[in-house]
Coordinates of C-alpha atoms in Angstrom, one line a residue:
M1 CA 12.3 57.6 160.1
A2 CA 14.6 54.9 161.4
N3 CA 15.9 52.3 159.0
P4 CA 13.5 49.4 159.2
F5 CA 16.1 46.9 157.9
F6 CA 18.8 45.2 160.0
A7 CA 22.1 44.2 158.3
N8 CA 24.0 41.3 159.9
I9 CA 22.2 41.4 163.2
P10 CA 19.0 39.7 164.4
V11 CA 15.7 41.4 163.6
P12 CA 14.1 42.9 166.7
P13 CA 10.7 41.2 167.5
E14 CA 8.8 44.4 166.8
Y15 CA 10.2 44.5 163.2
F16 CA 9.8 40.8 162.6
I17 CA 7.7 39.9 159.6
G18 CA 6.3 36.6 158.3
R19 CA 7.0 33.1 159.5
T20 CA 3.4 32.9 160.7
S21 CA 3.0 29.1 160.4
E22 CA 6.4 28.5 162.0
I23 CA 5.7 30.7 165.0
T24 CA 2.3 29.1 165.3
A25 CA 4.1 25.8 165.5
A26 CA 6.3 27.1 168.3
F27 CA 3.3 28.2 170.4
D28 CA 1.4 25.0 169.7
T29 CA 4.5 23.2 171.0
I30 CA 4.7 25.4 174.1
H31 CA 1.0 24.9 174.8
A32 CA 1.4 21.1 174.6
R33 CA 4.7 21.2 176.5
S34 CA 6.3 19.3 173.6
H35 CA 9.5 19.9 171.7
L36 CA 10.4 21.4 168.3
A37 CA 13.5 21.4 166.1
I38 CA 13.8 24.3 163.7
W39 CA 16.3 24.0 160.9
G40 CA 17.4 26.2 158.0
G41 CA 20.5 27.3 156.0
P42 CA 22.8 30.2 156.9
G43 CA 21.0 33.5 157.3
M44 CA 17.5 32.1 157.2
G45 CA 16.6 33.9 160.4
K46 CA 16.8 31.3 163.1
T47 CA 18.1 33.6 165.8
S48 CA 15.5 36.3 164.9
Y49 CA 12.8 33.6 165.1
L50 CA 13.8 32.5 168.6
D51 CA 13.9 36.2 169.7
K52 CA 10.4 36.6 168.4
V53 CA 9.2 33.5 170.2
A54 CA 10.8 34.7 173.4
C55 CA 9.1 38.1 173.3
P56 CA 6.2 38.4 175.9
Q57 CA 4.2 40.5 173.4
T58 CA 4.3 37.6 170.9
W59 CA 2.8 35.4 173.6
K60 CA -0.1 37.8 173.9
E61 CA -0.6 37.8 170.2
Y62 CA -0.9 34.0 170.2
G63 CA -3.2 33.9 173.2
L64 CA -0.8 32.6 175.8
D65 CA 0.3 34.1 179.2
S66 CA 4.1 34.3 179.5
S67 CA 4.1 35.0 183.2
P68 CA 4.2 31.3 184.3
A69 CA 7.0 30.6 181.8
V70 CA 10.7 30.9 182.6
I71 CA 12.1 31.6 179.2
V72 CA 15.8 30.7 178.7
L73 CA 17.4 31.7 175.4
F74 CA 21.0 31.2 174.5
S75 CA 23.3 29.9 171.7
C76 CA 25.4 26.8 172.0
Q77 CA 28.1 28.7 170.1
S78 CA 28.5 30.9 173.1
L79 CA 29.7 27.8 175.1
Y80 CA 32.8 27.2 172.8
P81 CA 34.3 24.7 173.2
F82 CA 31.0 23.0 174.0
T83 CA 30.6 20.7 176.9
P84 CA 27.5 19.3 178.6
G85 CA 28.6 20.9 181.9
K86 CA 28.6 24.4 180.3
F87 CA 25.2 23.7 178.8
W88 CA 23.5 22.8 182.0
A89 CA 25.2 25.6 183.9
E90 CA 24.2 28.2 181.4
I91 CA 20.5 27.2 181.8
L92 CA 20.7 27.6 185.5
T93 CA 22.5 30.9 185.3
I94 CA 19.9 32.4 183.1
M95 CA 17.1 30.9 185.2
D96 CA 18.6 32.7 188.2
D97 CA 18.5 36.0 186.3
K98 CA 14.9 35.5 185.2
L99 CA 13.7 34.9 188.8
K100 CA 14.8 38.3 190.2
N101 CA 11.2 39.1 191.1
E102 CA 10.7 35.9 192.9
P103 CA 13.6 35.8 195.4
E104 CA 12.4 32.7 197.3
L105 CA 12.4 30.6 194.1
Q106 CA 15.5 32.3 192.9
T107 CA 17.3 31.2 196.1
E108 CA 16.1 27.6 195.6
I109 CA 17.5 27.5 192.1
R110 CA 20.7 29.2 193.1
N111 CA 21.3 26.6 195.8
L112 CA 21.4 23.9 193.1
R113 CA 24.4 25.6 191.3
G114 CA 27.6 23.9 192.3
N115 CA 30.8 22.5 190.7
N116 CA 29.1 19.5 189.1
I117 CA 25.9 20.6 187.3
T118 CA 24.2 17.9 185.3
N119 CA 20.9 17.1 183.6
D120 CA 19.7 15.8 187.0
T121 CA 20.4 19.3 188.5
L122 CA 18.1 20.8 185.8
R123 CA 15.5 18.2 186.5
Q124 CA 15.5 19.3 190.2
A125 CA 15.2 22.9 189.1
I126 CA 12.3 22.2 186.8
T127 CA 10.6 20.3 189.7
K128 CA 10.9 23.4 191.9
L129 CA 9.4 25.5 189.1
G130 CA 6.5 23.1 188.9
R131 CA 5.7 23.5 192.5
K132 CA 5.3 27.2 191.9
N133 CA 3.0 26.5 188.9
K134 CA 5.8 27.6 186.5
F135 CA 7.4 25.8 183.6
L136 CA 10.7 26.1 181.6
V137 CA 10.8 27.2 177.9
L138 CA 14.3 26.3 176.7
L139 CA 15.2 28.1 173.4
V140 CA 18.5 26.8 172.2
D141 CA 20.1 28.4 169.1
D142 CA 22.9 26.8 167.1
F143 CA 22.3 23.4 168.5
D144 CA 24.8 22.1 165.9
A145 CA 27.6 23.0 168.3
A146 CA 26.3 20.4 170.7
L147 CA 26.7 17.8 168.0
E148 CA 30.3 18.5 167.3
T149 CA 32.9 16.7 169.4
N150 CA 36.1 18.4 170.6
G151 CA 39.0 17.8 172.9
E152 CA 36.8 18.1 176.0
Y153 CA 33.8 16.4 174.5
T154 CA 34.2 12.9 173.1
E155 CA 31.8 10.8 171.0
S156 CA 30.8 8.9 174.2
D157 CA 30.1 12.2 176.0
R158 CA 28.0 13.4 173.1
E159 CA 25.9 10.2 173.1
T160 CA 25.4 10.5 176.8
F161 CA 24.4 14.2 176.6
L162 CA 21.9 13.6 173.8
A163 CA 20.4 10.7 175.7
Q164 CA 20.1 12.9 178.8
C165 CA 18.3 15.6 176.8
R166 CA 15.9 13.1 175.5
S167 CA 15.2 11.6 178.9
L168 CA 14.7 15.0 180.4
A169 CA 12.3 16.0 177.7
V170 CA 10.3 12.8 177.5
H171 CA 10.3 11.4 181.0
G172 CA 11.9 13.7 183.6
A173 CA 10.2 17.1 183.4
N174 CA 6.6 16.2 184.2
K175 CA 5.2 18.4 181.4
K176 CA 7.0 21.4 182.8
L177 CA 9.5 21.7 179.9
T178 CA 9.4 22.8 176.3
M179 CA 12.6 22.7 174.3
I180 CA 12.9 24.4 170.9
V181 CA 16.3 24.1 169.2
T182 CA 17.7 25.5 165.9
S183 CA 20.3 24.0 163.6
L184 CA 21.6 24.4 160.0
Q185 CA 20.3 20.9 159.0
R186 CA 17.8 18.3 160.3
L187 CA 19.1 16.9 163.5
N188 CA 19.0 13.3 162.1
E189 CA 21.4 14.4 159.4
I190 CA 24.1 15.8 161.6
G191 CA 24.0 13.9 164.8
P192 CA 25.7 10.6 165.8
P193 CA 24.7 7.4 164.0
L194 CA 21.9 5.4 165.5
K195 CA 22.6 2.3 167.5
P196 CA 20.7 -0.9 166.8
N197 CA 17.7 -1.4 169.1
A198 CA 18.0 2.1 170.6
S199 CA 15.5 4.8 170.3
P200 CA 16.6 7.7 168.1
W201 CA 18.0 10.5 170.3
Y202 CA 16.0 13.1 168.3
N203 CA 12.6 11.4 168.0
H204 CA 10.9 13.6 170.6
Y205 CA 11.2 16.6 168.4
M206 CA 8.7 17.8 165.8
Y207 CA 10.6 19.3 162.8
Q208 CA 9.9 22.6 161.1
S209 CA 12.1 24.2 158.5
L210 CA 12.8 27.9 157.8
K211 CA 13.1 28.5 154.1
K212 CA 13.5 31.6 152.0
F213 CA 10.6 34.1 152.2
D214 CA 7.6 33.5 150.0
Y215 CA 6.2 36.2 147.7
Q216 CA 3.8 37.6 150.3
E217 CA 6.4 37.8 153.0
T218 CA 8.9 39.5 150.7
E219 CA 6.2 42.0 149.6
Q220 CA 5.3 42.8 153.2
L221 CA 9.0 43.3 154.2
L222 CA 9.8 45.5 151.2
S223 CA 6.5 47.5 151.3
V224 CA 8.5 50.8 151.9
F225 CA 9.9 50.5 148.3
P226 CA 8.1 50.9 144.9
P227 CA 7.4 47.8 142.9
E228 CA 10.4 48.1 140.5
L229 CA 12.8 48.2 143.5
R230 CA 11.0 45.3 145.2
N231 CA 11.4 43.2 142.0
G232 CA 15.1 44.1 141.8
I233 CA 15.7 43.1 145.4
R234 CA 14.0 39.8 144.9
N235 CA 16.2 39.1 141.9
I236 CA 19.5 40.0 143.6
T237 CA 18.6 38.3 146.9
G238 CA 16.4 35.4 145.9
S239 CA 14.2 36.3 148.9
H240 CA 16.9 35.0 151.2
P241 CA 16.0 36.7 154.6
T242 CA 19.4 38.0 155.5
L243 CA 20.2 39.1 152.0
I244 CA 16.9 41.0 151.8
Q245 CA 17.7 42.8 155.1
I246 CA 21.2 43.9 153.8
A247 CA 19.8 45.0 150.4
G248 CA 16.9 46.8 152.1
F249 CA 19.3 48.5 154.6
L250 CA 21.6 49.8 151.8
L251 CA 18.8 50.9 149.6
Y252 CA 17.0 52.7 152.4
I253 CA 20.1 54.7 153.2
A254 CA 20.6 55.6 149.5
R255 CA 17.0 56.8 149.2
Q256 CA 17.2 58.7 152.4
Q257 CA 20.2 60.6 151.0
G258 CA 18.3 61.3 147.8
E259 CA 20.3 59.0 145.6
E260 CA 18.8 57.5 142.5
V261 CA 19.5 53.7 142.5
D262 CA 19.0 51.5 139.5
I263 CA 19.0 48.1 141.2
N264 CA 18.2 46.3 138.0
K265 CA 21.3 47.6 136.2
F266 CA 23.9 44.9 135.9
N267 CA 27.1 45.5 137.9
S268 CA 25.8 48.9 139.2
D269 CA 27.4 50.7 142.2
F270 CA 24.6 49.3 144.4
E271 CA 25.2 45.7 143.2
R272 CA 29.0 46.1 143.9
D273 CA 28.3 47.4 147.4
F274 CA 25.8 44.6 148.0
E275 CA 28.3 42.0 146.8
R276 CA 31.0 43.5 149.1
D277 CA 28.7 43.4 152.2
T278 CA 27.4 39.9 151.5
K279 CA 30.6 38.2 150.4
Q280 CA 30.9 36.2 153.6
I281 CA 27.3 34.9 153.3
F282 CA 27.8 33.5 149.8
E283 CA 31.2 32.1 150.8
T284 CA 29.6 30.3 153.8
I285 CA 26.8 28.9 151.5
W286 CA 29.4 27.7 149.0
K287 CA 31.6 26.1 151.7
R288 CA 28.7 24.3 153.2
C289 CA 27.9 22.6 149.9
N290 CA 29.5 19.2 149.6
D291 CA 31.6 18.4 146.5
Q292 CA 28.6 16.8 144.7
Q293 CA 26.5 19.8 145.3
K294 CA 29.2 22.2 144.1
T295 CA 29.5 20.2 140.9
L296 CA 25.8 20.3 140.3
L297 CA 25.7 24.0 140.8
M298 CA 28.5 24.4 138.3
L299 CA 26.7 22.1 135.9
I300 CA 23.5 24.3 136.2
V301 CA 25.6 27.3 135.1
L302 CA 27.3 25.4 132.3
L303 CA 24.0 24.0 131.0
Y304 CA 22.7 27.6 130.9
L305 CA 25.7 28.7 128.9
D306 CA 25.4 25.6 126.6
G307 CA 21.8 26.5 125.8
H308 CA 22.4 30.1 124.9
L309 CA 25.6 29.8 122.8
E310 CA 25.7 29.3 119.1
Q311 CA 29.5 28.9 118.9
K312 CA 31.3 26.9 121.5
D313 CA 34.0 24.2 121.9
F314 CA 31.9 21.9 124.1
D315 CA 28.7 20.0 123.9
L316 CA 26.7 19.2 127.0
K317 CA 23.8 17.6 125.1
G318 CA 22.2 14.9 127.3
I319 CA 24.1 15.8 130.4
G320 CA 21.2 17.6 131.9
R321 CA 19.7 14.2 132.8
I322 CA 22.3 14.1 135.6
L323 CA 20.3 16.7 137.5
N324 CA 17.2 14.5 137.4
Q325 CA 19.3 11.6 138.8
N326 CA 20.5 13.7 141.8
E327 CA 17.3 15.2 142.9
R328 CA 18.0 14.6 146.6
S329 CA 21.1 16.8 146.5
L330 CA 19.3 19.4 144.5
T331 CA 16.3 19.3 147.0
E332 CA 18.7 20.1 149.8
L333 CA 20.0 23.1 147.9
E334 CA 16.4 24.2 147.3
E335 CA 15.7 23.9 151.0
Q336 CA 18.7 26.1 151.7
G337 CA 17.3 28.7 149.3
V338 CA 20.2 28.4 146.8
I339 CA 18.2 27.3 143.8
V340 CA 14.6 26.9 142.8
S341 CA 13.0 24.3 140.4
E342 CA 10.3 25.0 137.9
I343 CA 8.4 22.9 135.4
R344 CA 8.5 24.5 132.0
P345 CA 7.7 23.4 128.4
K346 CA 10.7 22.1 126.4
P347 CA 11.9 24.8 124.0
K348 CA 11.5 22.7 120.9
L349 CA 8.7 20.4 122.2
P350 CA 6.3 22.8 124.0
K351 CA 3.8 20.0 124.7
E352 CA 6.4 18.2 126.8
K353 CA 7.5 19.4 130.2
E354 CA 10.9 19.4 131.9
K355 CA 12.2 20.4 135.3
I356 CA 14.7 23.2 135.2
Y357 CA 16.8 24.7 138.0
L358 CA 17.5 28.4 138.5
F359 CA 19.6 30.3 141.0
T360 CA 17.3 32.2 143.4
S361 CA 19.9 35.0 143.6
S362 CA 21.7 36.5 140.6
I363 CA 24.6 37.1 142.9
M364 CA 24.9 33.4 143.9
K365 CA 24.9 32.6 140.2
K366 CA 27.8 35.1 139.7
W367 CA 29.6 33.5 142.7
V368 CA 29.4 30.0 141.0
I369 CA 30.6 31.5 137.7
Q370 CA 33.6 33.0 139.6
E371 CA 34.3 29.6 141.1
I372 CA 34.3 28.1 137.6
W373 CA 36.7 30.8 136.4
N374 CA 39.0 30.2 139.4
T375 CA 39.1 26.5 138.7
K376 CA 42.7 25.8 137.6
P377 CA 43.6 22.8 135.4
S378 CA 45.2 21.1 138.4
E379 CA 41.9 21.6 140.4
I380 CA 39.9 20.2 137.5
R381 CA 41.9 17.0 137.6
K382 CA 41.3 16.8 141.4
R383 CA 37.5 17.2 140.7
E384 CA 37.5 14.4 138.1
K385 CA 36.7 11.8 140.8
V386 CA 33.6 13.7 141.8
F387 CA 32.6 14.3 138.2
L388 CA 33.0 10.5 137.4
N389 CA 30.6 9.7 140.3
L390 CA 28.0 11.7 138.4
M391 CA 28.7 11.2 134.7
S392 CA 30.5 9.2 132.1
H393 CA 34.1 9.7 131.0
G394 CA 32.9 11.4 127.8
Q395 CA 30.6 13.8 129.7
V396 CA 33.5 14.6 132.1
E397 CA 35.6 15.6 129.1
E398 CA 32.9 17.9 127.8
M399 CA 32.4 19.4 131.2
K400 CA 36.1 20.1 131.5
K401 CA 36.0 21.7 128.1
A402 CA 33.1 23.9 129.2
I403 CA 34.9 25.0 132.3
T404 CA 38.0 25.9 130.3
W405 CA 35.9 27.7 127.6
S406 CA 34.1 29.8 130.2
G407 CA 37.3 31.0 131.7
Q408 CA 38.7 32.0 128.2
H409 CA 35.5 33.8 127.2
Q410 CA 34.6 35.8 130.3
D411 CA 33.1 38.7 128.4
T412 CA 30.7 36.4 126.6
V413 CA 29.7 34.8 129.9
V414 CA 29.1 38.2 131.5
S415 CA 26.8 39.3 128.6
L416 CA 24.8 36.1 129.1
L417 CA 24.7 36.8 132.8
K418 CA 23.0 40.1 132.1
L419 CA 20.4 38.2 130.1
G420 CA 20.0 35.8 132.9
R421 CA 19.0 38.6 135.3
D422 CA 16.0 39.4 133.1
I423 CA 14.6 35.9 133.0
L424 CA 15.6 34.5 136.4
F425 CA 12.1 35.0 137.8
G426 CA 10.3 35.0 134.5

C-alpha cells in the first residue's frame, strides 16, 4: 500500500482530510461570488487547502458545478520579484490554458495579452467570460509576496495594485469573480498602513484562519496507526499539519519495513530523524517570531524549570504575571500552533484557577531550550532592552540568572524535558 502521508509537499486532494468548515467557507464564497482571505502560520496546509478547493471532485461533493468556472491557481512567490504586471499576466496565461476546449473564447482571451497587461485587461477578460455564462475563480497562494515591496515594486505601486484588486473585486467584475487568497498573517496586519478617509484595501474579504488540527482531524489522519503511536505523534508534532505528515511518513516507512518504533521514548532514533527532517520548519517558526514573542517563549520554558526545581540559583516568583500582561502576543503564538493555553487549578490553591501555557510540540520546546543554551552573555545584554519592555530590572536579573543556570545544568534540564513529554497533553 502506498504511503498515505506526504512529507514537505502539498497533500493531493484525494488524500486531504479535515478542514470541513474552512472548505465550506470557500464554497459559500464561490456560490456568492464574494471573496475570502485564508491565513495561517508556516506549514498549516494553505497550499493543500487551495488544491482541494480547485479540484472538480470537491465541487461535486459540495453541490456545485465546476464547468462554468475558470479556476486559476498560482503562488505569488512564483512571480519573484513580484510586480503587478506579472500578476495580471499570469492570470491571463493560465486562463488561456484552461480554455483549450473552448477555442473561440480562448482566442478572445489570448488577443487581450500584450505588452502592457493591467487590471483593466483582466476586467475585459472577465466580461468575455460572463458573456459565455462563465466566471473566474482566482485562487492566489502566498499573497504575502504581493505585499512586500522591492526594487521594481514601490510603496506607491503596491497601494495602486491593492486598490485595483479591491476595485476589480467589488465594482468591476459584475459578480463574475471570486478571489481566495492565502497568507501567513491576517492581511490587515501585513499590508500598507491605512490612509485617513480611505476604505481599507482588504475590507472586501471575509477572513478564515487555518490552525493546527483538532483532535478529531488528527485521529482521522492517523487512523492507520494504533492509539499509542497516535498519542506519540500528537505529542511530538502538536497536531501541526506539516509536522504530522512528516512524522506519519517516517513512521509508516519504518512499520512497512518491520521496525519497532518507540515514538514515546525520549531522544529515540525516530525522534532524532524527525528533528533532522523538520529542522527548517522549526527554524522558520522561530525566525518569524518577533523579539517579544521569542522572550515570552523562553520565559515559558524558564517558568517550567523554576516550578520543577528544588535547588537553583534563580527565583522567578511573580514573573509569570508577565504572560497575562502580554496575552495578545501569546494569542498570536496560539493561532500559529506554537503554544496552547489551559485553565488549571493552582498547585497550592486548587480552588483557584490560573491560565498556563504549554508548547504544542515537544520538539518546539526542545528548540527553545536550545536557543536558551545558545544565548551567549553578549547576546543576553543585547536582549536586555526587550526584557525591560516586559519586566522590571529585578526580574530581568533573575531571568538572566535562569538563562545562565540552564546552560550550566543541561543534564538536569534534559531530565525535566523527559518529564515534560509525559504531561504535555495531560
